[in-house]
XYZ file of C-alpha atoms in Angstrom:
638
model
C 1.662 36.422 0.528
C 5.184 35.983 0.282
C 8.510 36.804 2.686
C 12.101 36.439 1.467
C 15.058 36.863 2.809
C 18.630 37.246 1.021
C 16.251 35.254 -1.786
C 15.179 32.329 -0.040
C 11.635 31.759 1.027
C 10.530 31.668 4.731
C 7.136 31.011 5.493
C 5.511 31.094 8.343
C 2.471 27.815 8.444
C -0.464 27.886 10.919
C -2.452 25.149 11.540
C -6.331 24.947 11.909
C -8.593 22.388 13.606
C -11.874 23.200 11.691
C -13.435 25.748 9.764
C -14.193 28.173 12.129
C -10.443 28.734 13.135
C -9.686 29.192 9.746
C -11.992 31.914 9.199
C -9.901 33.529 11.722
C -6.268 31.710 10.975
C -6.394 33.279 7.294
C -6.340 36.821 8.391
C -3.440 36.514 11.027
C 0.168 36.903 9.596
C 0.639 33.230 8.613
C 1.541 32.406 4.939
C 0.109 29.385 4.656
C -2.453 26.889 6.414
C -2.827 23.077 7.251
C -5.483 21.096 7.724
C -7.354 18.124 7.727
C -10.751 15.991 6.493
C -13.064 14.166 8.133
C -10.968 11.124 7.496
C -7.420 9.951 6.536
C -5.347 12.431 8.845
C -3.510 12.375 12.436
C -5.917 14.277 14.257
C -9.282 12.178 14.267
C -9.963 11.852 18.182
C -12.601 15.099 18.426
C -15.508 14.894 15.761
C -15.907 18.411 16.010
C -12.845 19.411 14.109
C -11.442 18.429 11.040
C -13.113 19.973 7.432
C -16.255 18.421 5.607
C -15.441 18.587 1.884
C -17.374 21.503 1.103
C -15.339 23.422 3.908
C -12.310 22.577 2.348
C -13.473 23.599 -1.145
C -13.940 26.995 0.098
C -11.362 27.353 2.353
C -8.596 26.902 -0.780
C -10.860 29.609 -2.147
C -10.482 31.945 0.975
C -6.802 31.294 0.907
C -5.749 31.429 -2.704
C -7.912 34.685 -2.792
C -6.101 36.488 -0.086
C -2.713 34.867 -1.638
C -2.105 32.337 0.563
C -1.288 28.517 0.757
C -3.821 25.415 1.599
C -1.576 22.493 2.629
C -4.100 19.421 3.002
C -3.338 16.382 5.870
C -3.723 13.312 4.130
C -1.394 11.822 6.843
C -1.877 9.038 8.692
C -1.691 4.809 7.553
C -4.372 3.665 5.511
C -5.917 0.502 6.098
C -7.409 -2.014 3.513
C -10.637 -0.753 4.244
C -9.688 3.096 3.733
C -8.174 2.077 0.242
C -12.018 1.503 -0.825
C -12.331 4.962 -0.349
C -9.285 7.315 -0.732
C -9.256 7.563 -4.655
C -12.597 9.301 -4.689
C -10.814 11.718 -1.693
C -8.114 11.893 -3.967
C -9.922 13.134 -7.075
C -11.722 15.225 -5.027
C -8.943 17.368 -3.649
C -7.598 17.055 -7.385
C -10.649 19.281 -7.976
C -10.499 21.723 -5.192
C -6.241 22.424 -5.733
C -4.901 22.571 -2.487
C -1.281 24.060 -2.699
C 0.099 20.492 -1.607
C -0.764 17.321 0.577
C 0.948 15.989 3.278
C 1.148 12.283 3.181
C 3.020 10.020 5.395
C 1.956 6.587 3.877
C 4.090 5.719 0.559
C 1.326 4.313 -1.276
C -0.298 7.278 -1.952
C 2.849 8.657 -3.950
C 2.116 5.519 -6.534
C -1.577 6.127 -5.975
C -1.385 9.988 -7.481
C 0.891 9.155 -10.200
C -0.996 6.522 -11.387
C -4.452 8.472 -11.271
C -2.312 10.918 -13.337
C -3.848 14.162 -10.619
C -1.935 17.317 -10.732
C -1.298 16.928 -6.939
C 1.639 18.356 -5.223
C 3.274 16.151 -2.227
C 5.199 17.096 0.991
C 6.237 14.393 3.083
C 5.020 14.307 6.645
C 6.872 14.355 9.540
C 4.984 10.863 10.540
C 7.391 9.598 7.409
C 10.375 10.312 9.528
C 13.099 11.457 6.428
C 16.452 12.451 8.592
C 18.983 11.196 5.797
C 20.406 11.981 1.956
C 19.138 8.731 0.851
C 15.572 8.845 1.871
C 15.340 12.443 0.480
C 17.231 11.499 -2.804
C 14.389 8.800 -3.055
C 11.324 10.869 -2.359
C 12.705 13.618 -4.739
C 12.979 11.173 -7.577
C 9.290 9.863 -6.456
C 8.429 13.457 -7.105
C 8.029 14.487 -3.617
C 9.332 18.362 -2.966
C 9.027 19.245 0.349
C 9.521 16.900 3.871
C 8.454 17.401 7.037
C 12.153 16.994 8.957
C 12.234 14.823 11.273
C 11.839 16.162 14.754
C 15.123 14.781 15.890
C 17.024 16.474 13.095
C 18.829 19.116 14.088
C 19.413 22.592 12.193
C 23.224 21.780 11.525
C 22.060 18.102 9.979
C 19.539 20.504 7.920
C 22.064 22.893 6.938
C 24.337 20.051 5.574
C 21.516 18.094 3.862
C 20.364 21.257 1.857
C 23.263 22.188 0.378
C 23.024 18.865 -1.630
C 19.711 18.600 -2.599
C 17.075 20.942 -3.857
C 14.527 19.724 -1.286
C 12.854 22.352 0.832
C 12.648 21.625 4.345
C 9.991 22.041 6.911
C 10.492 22.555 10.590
C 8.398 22.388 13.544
C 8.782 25.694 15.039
C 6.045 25.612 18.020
C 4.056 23.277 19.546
C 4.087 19.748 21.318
C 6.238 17.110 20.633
C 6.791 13.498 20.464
C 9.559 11.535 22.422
C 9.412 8.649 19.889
C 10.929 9.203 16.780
C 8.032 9.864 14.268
C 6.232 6.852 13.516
C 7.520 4.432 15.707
C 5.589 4.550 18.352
C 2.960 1.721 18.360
C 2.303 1.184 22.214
C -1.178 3.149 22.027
C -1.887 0.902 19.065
C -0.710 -2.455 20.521
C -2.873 -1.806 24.168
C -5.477 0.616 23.337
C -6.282 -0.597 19.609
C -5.865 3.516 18.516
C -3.051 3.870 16.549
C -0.580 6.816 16.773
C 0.319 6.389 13.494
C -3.538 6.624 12.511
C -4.525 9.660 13.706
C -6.069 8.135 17.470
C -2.526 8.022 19.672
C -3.988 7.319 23.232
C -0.118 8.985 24.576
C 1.119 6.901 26.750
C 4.318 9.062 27.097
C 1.967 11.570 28.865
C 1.524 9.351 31.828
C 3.309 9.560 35.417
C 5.609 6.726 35.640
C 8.383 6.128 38.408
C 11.699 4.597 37.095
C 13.360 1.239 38.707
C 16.949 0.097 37.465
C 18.629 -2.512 40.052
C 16.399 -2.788 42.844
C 16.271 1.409 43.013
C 13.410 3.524 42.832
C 13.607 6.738 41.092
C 11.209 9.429 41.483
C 11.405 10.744 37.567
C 7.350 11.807 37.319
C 6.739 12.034 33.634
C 10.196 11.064 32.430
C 8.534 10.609 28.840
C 6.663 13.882 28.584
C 8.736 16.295 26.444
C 8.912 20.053 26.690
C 6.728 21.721 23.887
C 8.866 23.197 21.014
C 10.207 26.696 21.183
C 12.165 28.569 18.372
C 11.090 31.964 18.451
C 14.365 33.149 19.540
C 16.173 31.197 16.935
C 14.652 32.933 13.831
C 18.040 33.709 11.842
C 19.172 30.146 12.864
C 15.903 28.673 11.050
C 16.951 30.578 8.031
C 20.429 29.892 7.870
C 20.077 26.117 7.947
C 17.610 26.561 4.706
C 14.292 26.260 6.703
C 11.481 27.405 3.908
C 8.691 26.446 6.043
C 8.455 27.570 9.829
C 5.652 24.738 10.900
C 3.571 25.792 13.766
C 1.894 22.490 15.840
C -1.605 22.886 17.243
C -4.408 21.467 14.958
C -6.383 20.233 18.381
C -6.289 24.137 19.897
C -7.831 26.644 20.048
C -7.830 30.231 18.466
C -7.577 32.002 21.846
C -4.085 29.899 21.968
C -3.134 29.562 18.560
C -3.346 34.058 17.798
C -0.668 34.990 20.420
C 2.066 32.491 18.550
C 0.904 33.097 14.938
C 1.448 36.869 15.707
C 4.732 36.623 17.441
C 6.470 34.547 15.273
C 4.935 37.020 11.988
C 6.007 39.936 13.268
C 9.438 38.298 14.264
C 10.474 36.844 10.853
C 9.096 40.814 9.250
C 11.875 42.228 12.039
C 14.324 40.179 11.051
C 13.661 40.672 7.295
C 14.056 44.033 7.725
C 15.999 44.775 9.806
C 18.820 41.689 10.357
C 21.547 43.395 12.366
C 19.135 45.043 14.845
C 17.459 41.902 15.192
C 15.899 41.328 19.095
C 15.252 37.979 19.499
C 13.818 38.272 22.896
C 11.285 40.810 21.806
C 7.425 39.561 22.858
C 8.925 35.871 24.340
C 7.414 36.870 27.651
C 3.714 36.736 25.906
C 5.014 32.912 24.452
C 5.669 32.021 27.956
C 2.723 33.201 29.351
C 0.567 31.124 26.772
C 2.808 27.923 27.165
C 0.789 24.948 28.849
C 3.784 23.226 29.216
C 7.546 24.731 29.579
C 9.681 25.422 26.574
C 12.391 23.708 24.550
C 14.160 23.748 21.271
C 14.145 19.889 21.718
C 16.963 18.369 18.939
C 17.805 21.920 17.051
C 21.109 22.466 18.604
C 21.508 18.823 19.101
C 20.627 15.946 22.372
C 18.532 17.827 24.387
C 18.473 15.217 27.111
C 16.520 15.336 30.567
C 16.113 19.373 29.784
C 13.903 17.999 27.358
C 11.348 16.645 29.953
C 8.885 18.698 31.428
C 8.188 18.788 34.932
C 5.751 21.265 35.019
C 2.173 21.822 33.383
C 1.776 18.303 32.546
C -1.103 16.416 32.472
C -1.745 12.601 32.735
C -2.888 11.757 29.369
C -4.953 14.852 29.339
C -6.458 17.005 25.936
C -5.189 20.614 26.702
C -7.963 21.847 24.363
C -10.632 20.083 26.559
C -8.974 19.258 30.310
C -10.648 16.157 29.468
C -8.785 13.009 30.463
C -9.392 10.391 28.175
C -6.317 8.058 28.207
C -5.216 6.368 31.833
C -2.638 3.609 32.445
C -4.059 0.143 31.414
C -2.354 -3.614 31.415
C -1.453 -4.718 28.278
C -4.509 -7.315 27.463
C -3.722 -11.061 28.666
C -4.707 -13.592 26.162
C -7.798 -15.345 26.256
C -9.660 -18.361 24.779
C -12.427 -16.776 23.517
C -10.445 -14.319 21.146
C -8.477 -16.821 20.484
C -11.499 -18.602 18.933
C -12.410 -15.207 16.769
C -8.719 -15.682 15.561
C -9.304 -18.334 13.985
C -11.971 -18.180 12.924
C -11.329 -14.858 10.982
C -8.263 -15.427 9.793
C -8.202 -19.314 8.477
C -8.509 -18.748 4.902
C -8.295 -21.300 1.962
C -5.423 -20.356 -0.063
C -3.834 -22.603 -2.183
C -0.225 -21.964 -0.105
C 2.272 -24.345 -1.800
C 5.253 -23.094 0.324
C 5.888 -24.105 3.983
C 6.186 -22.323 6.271
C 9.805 -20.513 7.105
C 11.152 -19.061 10.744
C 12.773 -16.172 11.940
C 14.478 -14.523 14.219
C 16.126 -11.201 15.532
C 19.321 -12.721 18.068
C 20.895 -9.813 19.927
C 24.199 -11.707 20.061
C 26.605 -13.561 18.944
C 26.051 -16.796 21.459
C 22.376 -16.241 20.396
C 23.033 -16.452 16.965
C 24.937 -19.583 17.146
C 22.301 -21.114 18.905
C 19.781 -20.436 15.972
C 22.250 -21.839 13.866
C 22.029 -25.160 15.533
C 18.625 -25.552 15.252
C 18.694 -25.301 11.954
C 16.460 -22.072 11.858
C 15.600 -20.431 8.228
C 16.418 -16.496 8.910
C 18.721 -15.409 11.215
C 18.509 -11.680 11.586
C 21.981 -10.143 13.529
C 20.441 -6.998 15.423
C 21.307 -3.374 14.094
C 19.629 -1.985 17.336
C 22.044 -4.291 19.899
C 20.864 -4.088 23.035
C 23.370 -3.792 26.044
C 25.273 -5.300 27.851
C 25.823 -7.135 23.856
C 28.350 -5.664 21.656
C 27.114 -4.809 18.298
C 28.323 -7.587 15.916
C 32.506 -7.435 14.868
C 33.159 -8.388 11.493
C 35.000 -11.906 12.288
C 31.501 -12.706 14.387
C 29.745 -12.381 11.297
C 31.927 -14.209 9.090
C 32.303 -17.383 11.628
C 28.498 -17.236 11.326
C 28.270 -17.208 7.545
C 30.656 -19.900 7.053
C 28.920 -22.632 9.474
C 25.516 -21.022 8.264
C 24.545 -25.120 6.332
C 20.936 -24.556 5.566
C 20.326 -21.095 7.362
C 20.479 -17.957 5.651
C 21.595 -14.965 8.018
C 20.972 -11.421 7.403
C 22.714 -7.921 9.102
C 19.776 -6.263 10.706
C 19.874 -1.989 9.437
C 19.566 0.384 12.968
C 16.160 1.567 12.902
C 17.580 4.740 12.294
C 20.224 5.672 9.764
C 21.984 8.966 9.758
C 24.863 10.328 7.061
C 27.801 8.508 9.574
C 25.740 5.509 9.790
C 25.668 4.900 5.906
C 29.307 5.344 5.865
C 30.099 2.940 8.114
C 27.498 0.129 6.802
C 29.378 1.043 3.453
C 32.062 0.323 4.212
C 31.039 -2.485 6.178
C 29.028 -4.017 3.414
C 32.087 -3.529 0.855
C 33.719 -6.819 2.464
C 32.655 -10.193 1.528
C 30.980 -10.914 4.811
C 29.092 -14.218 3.344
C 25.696 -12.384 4.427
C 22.397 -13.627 2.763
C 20.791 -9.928 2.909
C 19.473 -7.257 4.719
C 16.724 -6.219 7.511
C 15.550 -3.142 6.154
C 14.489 -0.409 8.654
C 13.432 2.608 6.352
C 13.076 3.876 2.204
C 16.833 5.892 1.669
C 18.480 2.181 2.761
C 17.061 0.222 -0.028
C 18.291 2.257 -2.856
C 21.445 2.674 -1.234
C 21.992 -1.082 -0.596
C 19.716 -3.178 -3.758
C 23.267 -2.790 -5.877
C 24.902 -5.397 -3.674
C 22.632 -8.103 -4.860
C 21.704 -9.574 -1.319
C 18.196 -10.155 -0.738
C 16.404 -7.085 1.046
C 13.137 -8.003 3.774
C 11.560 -5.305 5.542
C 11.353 -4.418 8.961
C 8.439 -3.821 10.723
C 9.745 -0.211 11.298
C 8.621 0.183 7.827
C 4.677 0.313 9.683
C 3.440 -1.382 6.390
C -0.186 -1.860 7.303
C -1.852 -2.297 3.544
C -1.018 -4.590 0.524
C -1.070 -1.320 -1.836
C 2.414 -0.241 0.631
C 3.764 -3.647 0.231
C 3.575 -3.271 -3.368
C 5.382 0.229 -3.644
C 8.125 -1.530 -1.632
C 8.401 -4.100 -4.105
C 8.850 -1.966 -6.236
C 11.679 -0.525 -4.377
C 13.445 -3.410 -3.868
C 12.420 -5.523 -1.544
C 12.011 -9.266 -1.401
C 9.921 -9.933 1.381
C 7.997 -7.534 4.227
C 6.923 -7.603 7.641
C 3.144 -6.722 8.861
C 3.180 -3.829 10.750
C 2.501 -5.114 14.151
C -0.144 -2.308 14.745
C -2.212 -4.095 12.246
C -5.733 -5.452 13.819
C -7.705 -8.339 13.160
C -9.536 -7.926 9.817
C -7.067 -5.505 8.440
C -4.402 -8.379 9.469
C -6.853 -10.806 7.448
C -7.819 -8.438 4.411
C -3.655 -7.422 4.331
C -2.729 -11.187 3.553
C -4.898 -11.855 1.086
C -4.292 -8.864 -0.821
C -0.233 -8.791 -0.900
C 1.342 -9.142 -4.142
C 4.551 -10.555 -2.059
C 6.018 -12.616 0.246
C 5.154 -11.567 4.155
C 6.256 -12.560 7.873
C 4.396 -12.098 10.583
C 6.187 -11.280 14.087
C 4.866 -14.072 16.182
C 6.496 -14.607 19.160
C 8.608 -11.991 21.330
C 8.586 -8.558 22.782
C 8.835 -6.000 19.783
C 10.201 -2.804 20.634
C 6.849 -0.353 20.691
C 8.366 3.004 21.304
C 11.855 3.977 19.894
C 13.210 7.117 21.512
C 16.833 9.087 20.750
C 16.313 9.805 24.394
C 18.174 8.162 27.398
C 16.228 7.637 30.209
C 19.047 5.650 31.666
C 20.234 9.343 32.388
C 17.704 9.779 35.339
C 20.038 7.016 37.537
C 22.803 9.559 37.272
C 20.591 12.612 37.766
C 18.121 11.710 40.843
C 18.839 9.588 44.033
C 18.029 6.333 44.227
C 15.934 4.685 47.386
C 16.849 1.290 47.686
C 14.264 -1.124 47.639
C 13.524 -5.341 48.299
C 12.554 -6.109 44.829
C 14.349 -9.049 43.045
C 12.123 -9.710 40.370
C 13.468 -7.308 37.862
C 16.095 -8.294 35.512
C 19.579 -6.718 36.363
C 20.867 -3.578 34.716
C 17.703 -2.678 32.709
C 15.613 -0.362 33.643
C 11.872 -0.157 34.093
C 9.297 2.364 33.952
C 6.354 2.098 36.251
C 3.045 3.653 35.936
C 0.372 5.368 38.271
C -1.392 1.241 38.331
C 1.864 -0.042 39.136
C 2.417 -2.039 35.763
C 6.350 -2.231 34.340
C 7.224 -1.216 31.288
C 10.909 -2.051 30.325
C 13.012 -0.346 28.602
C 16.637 -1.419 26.855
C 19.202 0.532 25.964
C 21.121 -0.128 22.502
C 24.910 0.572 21.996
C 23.856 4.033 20.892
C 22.246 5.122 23.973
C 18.899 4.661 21.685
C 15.858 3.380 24.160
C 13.755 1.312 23.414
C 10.099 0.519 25.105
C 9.194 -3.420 24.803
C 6.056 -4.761 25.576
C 4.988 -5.918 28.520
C 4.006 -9.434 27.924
C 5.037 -11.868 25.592
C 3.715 -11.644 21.648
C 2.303 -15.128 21.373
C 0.893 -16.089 18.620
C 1.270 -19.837 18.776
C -2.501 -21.032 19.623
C -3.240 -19.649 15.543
C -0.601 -20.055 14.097
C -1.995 -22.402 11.343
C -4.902 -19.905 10.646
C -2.018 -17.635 10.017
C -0.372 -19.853 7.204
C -3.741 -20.585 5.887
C -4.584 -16.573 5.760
C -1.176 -16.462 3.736
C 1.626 -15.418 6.029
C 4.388 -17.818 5.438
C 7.412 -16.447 7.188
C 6.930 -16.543 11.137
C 9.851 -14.388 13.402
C 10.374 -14.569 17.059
C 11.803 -11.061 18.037
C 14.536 -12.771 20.071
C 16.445 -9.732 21.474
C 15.725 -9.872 24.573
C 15.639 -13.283 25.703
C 18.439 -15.539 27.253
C 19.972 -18.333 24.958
C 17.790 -20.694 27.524
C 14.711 -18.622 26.658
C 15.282 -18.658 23.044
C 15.824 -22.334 22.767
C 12.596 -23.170 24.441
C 11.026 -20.374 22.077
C 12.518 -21.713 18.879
C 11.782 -25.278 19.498
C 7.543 -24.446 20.187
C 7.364 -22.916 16.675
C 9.333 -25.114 15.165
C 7.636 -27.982 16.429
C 4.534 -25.566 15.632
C 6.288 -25.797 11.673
C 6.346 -29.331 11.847
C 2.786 -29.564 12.548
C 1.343 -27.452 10.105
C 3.570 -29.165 7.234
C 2.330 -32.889 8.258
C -0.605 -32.047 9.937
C -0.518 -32.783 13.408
C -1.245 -31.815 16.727
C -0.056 -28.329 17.465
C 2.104 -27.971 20.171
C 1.147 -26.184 23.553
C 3.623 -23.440 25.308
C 4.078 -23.082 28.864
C 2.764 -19.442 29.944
C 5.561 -17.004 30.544
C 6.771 -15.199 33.946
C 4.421 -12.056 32.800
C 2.034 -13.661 30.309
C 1.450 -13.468 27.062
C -0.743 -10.769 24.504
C -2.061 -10.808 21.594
C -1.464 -7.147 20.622
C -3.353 -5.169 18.332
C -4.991 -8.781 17.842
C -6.916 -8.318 20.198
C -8.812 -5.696 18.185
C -11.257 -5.968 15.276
């Protein structure tokens, strides 16, 4: 089954939770359908959906029978432990020919190429691809179809596809996320469920009330985005060179899933035939009546801003398919002795590490900067992300710092995301002789872009590199040196750093940014009224979300009017940080963005007295426990 229109493809892709809906997805007016196994995709939380391997076998069947399309979700970050298992998966589905998978981590590009399979790839949306340089990359990796990014609009679309021949994806229907995809790693960090595993716990579904300068704001669910809507934007879709119109809804049901697949078929046969006449309001009512939540086209004509939240129809951390709540505000874990103990214990490891061990750190500022300079740490990483009320760094600010840099090498942090003006201006940027050391690498399209210059590449943690078989396909890339993905859990931490081919750092100190969001919820101070309140304990002109159990979640706003979610708690990572070396991490950072220059100094000093120790073994040092404690992250899961 095939539509066209002026010669260009447009199909229309269902989803299916399990075998049962497909039965009944395959006869609707969808082209093509995706789904999921038992293991290695993003929807894992209900064990009665997802395919067995024998339903997949002859669902391809049903579908390539009828003429249609099997897309299979192979989607989600694979741990050391899943790499046992996912060449016999991939063989497997070699066998059965699905139409294409969709993969989100790298690896598995290497993976099918090497195993030589006759496997098509599309990369997921979880992979985030929203610039030239990332798509040039995948196409010459022999990727031909991504999953755009869901904060790509259809004019950023339109532009990208007249320069590559990349077809393009697009979530038409369905819910969204407020993070951008894959970098969101708070369910991960306090639940132990990754997001970007297939188990988000969605903590954006939660109520929360906002506080910003000792003023309460009454914003509800400020991080619980409208569901997707582009039914009436059909020819719009099309224009922008949209082959694939992607429907969301893998958890629902049938019941929910018939009235959009046949609204959205019999509006793309209208417009096919009939163009001019076109009514694009024609059967909305029956979307609206389905909706659980209201409507949105989210980032399609651009920043959606608070229109994109939904007030209505929401549910704390609830499954629509179910009513079941299963996720409710929790306090990031406080660390205790006892898993400190199983820390140890786990990871101390008896490599033969020659090196010492090297420091890190991410300074938001120039004062902060200097300050790392002065203690003489290793890395010095100048935020791309600057948080305000910083400037982002000016090109004399930079060069001051590279010419008093004596031992310490100091690298320009990437943003953590990089759009077609972005690479312009780090081009031109990058064209002067700044007397930088290298880069902080925040995503694929950059390192191609950037290895010419000859400066040493690391990568970010943005990068979610969670097994040594990703490590190495970024070494192959480019890089020099990568960063754990700080989703990574205890024996999957352990089993990562004995595996990796190259160098890796370990955030070990700080508060890591664990939801990244294009939207600005500094915008609800201008929208609601404010109630004053006697609070004094929040720190001045950021603002704070606060959930139903009354624990703060900050949030900092970059120079972009980017947000960003940090933990909680402190990162602290000091009590093992020997067992770390020993397990074969020999870079250590301290995400310092967020601290004061008095903060950081303290900081610095503990870990590099920490450095000290481990070099001429002695007595580690002891820290003094921070004004809201400290965590140990998704450390504190096996």
């Amino acid at each position: 089954m095939s539509r066209f229109f002026n010669g260009q493809e447009v199909e229309l892709l269902a989803p299916a939770g399990n075998f049962e809906i497909f039965k009944e997805v395959i006869q609707t007016g969808a082209d093509a359908v995706y789904f999921g196994g038992k293991n290695f995709n993003m929807r894992m939380h209900r064990k009665d959906f997802n395919f067995t391997q024998e339903e997949i076998r002859q669902a391809v069947e049903m579908a390539h029978a009828l003429n249609k399309k099997v897309y299979i979700t192979v989607n989600n970050l694979l741990s050391h432990e899943d790499l046992k298992h996912i060449e016999d998966y991939l063989v497997f589905l070699n066998e059965v020919g699905p139409d294409a998978l969709i993969v989100q981590d790298v690896c598995l590009i290497e993976k099918i190429k090497e195993m030589k399979l006759d496997l098509t790839i599309h990369a997921s949306v979880m992979m985030n691809v929203h610039n030239l340089p990332m798509i040039k990359t995948l196409r010459n990796l022999g990727v031909t179809r991504i999953v755009a990014s869901r904060e790509m609009s259809l004019a950023q679309i339109k532009a990208l596809h007249v320069q590559t021949d990349m077809e393009f994806e697009y979530f038409v229907h369905g819910d969204m996320c407020i993070a951008h995809g894959a970098q969101c790693t708070y369910s991960g960090m306090i639940f132990g469920q990754s997001s970007n595993r297939g188990r988000c716990m969605k903590p954006c579904r939660w109520g929360y009330k906002a506080i910003k300068d000792n003023k309460l704001y009454d914003t509800t669910y400020p991080l619980a985005v409208k569901d997707m809507a582009m039914y009436s934007h059909i020819p719009e879709l099309i224009d922008a060179g949209v082959v694939s119109f992607k429907i969301e809804g893998r958890m629902r049901s049938m019941d929910y899933l018939a009235t959009i697949i046949k609204a959205y078929s019999e509006a793309i046969d209208r417009y096919i035939q009939d163009p001019i006449d076109y009514n694009r309001e024609q059967d909305l009512a029956q979307l609206k009546a389905n909706r659980n939540r209201d409507l949105s086209t989210a980032y399609a004509f651009g920043k959606p801003g608070l229109q994109n939240i939904n007030r209505r129809y929401e549910g704390t951390g609830k499954f629509y398919s179910t009513g079941k709540v299963f996720s409710q505000p929790v306090e990031e874990i406080e660390m205790k002795e006892e898993r400190l103990q199983v820390i140890r214990e786990v990871l101390t490891g008896n490599q033969a590490i020659t090196k010492a061990p090297e420091l890190t750190i991410r300074v938001n500022d120039y004062e902060s900067a200097v300050l790392a300079l002065s203690l003489g740490v290793e890395h010095i990483y100048l935020s791309g992300d600057t948080y305000e009320p910083s400037k982002p760094f000016s090109v004399a600010q930079i060069k001051d710092l590279t010419t008093r840099k004596a031992g310490s090498k100091i690298y320009l942090a990437l943003p953590r995301m990089m759009y077609e003006e972005d690479f312009k201006v780090y081009h031109h940027y990058l064209s002067q002789d700044l007397g930088l050391d290298g880069l902080l690498i925040t995503e694929l399209g950059a390192i191609g872009e950037y290895k010419h210059l000859g400066l040493e590449l690391i990568g970010d943690f943005s990068l979610n590199v969670y097994n040594a078989e990703m490590a190495k396909f970024y070494q192959h890339q480019g890089l020099d040196r990568i960063t754990l993905s700080i989703e990574s859990p205890l024996y999957n931490t352990r089993d990562f750093l004995a595996a990796s081919s190259m160098p890796v750092e370990v955030i070990v100190h700080g508060r890591p940014a664990v939801m990244y969001m294009e939207h600005d919820l500094y915008d609800n101070t201008k929208a609601l009224a404010g109630a004053e309140l006697d609070e004094t304990h929040y720190k001045e002109g950021i603002l704070y979300l606060i959930d139903d159990k009354g624990y703060e979640h900050p949030i900092y706003r970059d120079c972009k009017g980017r947000n960003h979610m940090l933990l909680t708690k402190e990162l602290a990572y000091l009590p093992f940080i020997e067992a770390l070396y020993k397990a074969g991490a020999t870079y250590f950072r301290i995400e310092g963005a967020s601290y004061n220059c008095e903060e950081l100094e303290h900081i610095i000093r503990l870990y590099q007295a920490a450095q000290k120790a481990i070099v001429q073994k002695e007595e580690m040092p002891q820290f003094i426990r921070g004004e809201k404690g400290y965590t140990l992250g998704a450390l504190q899961f096996d």
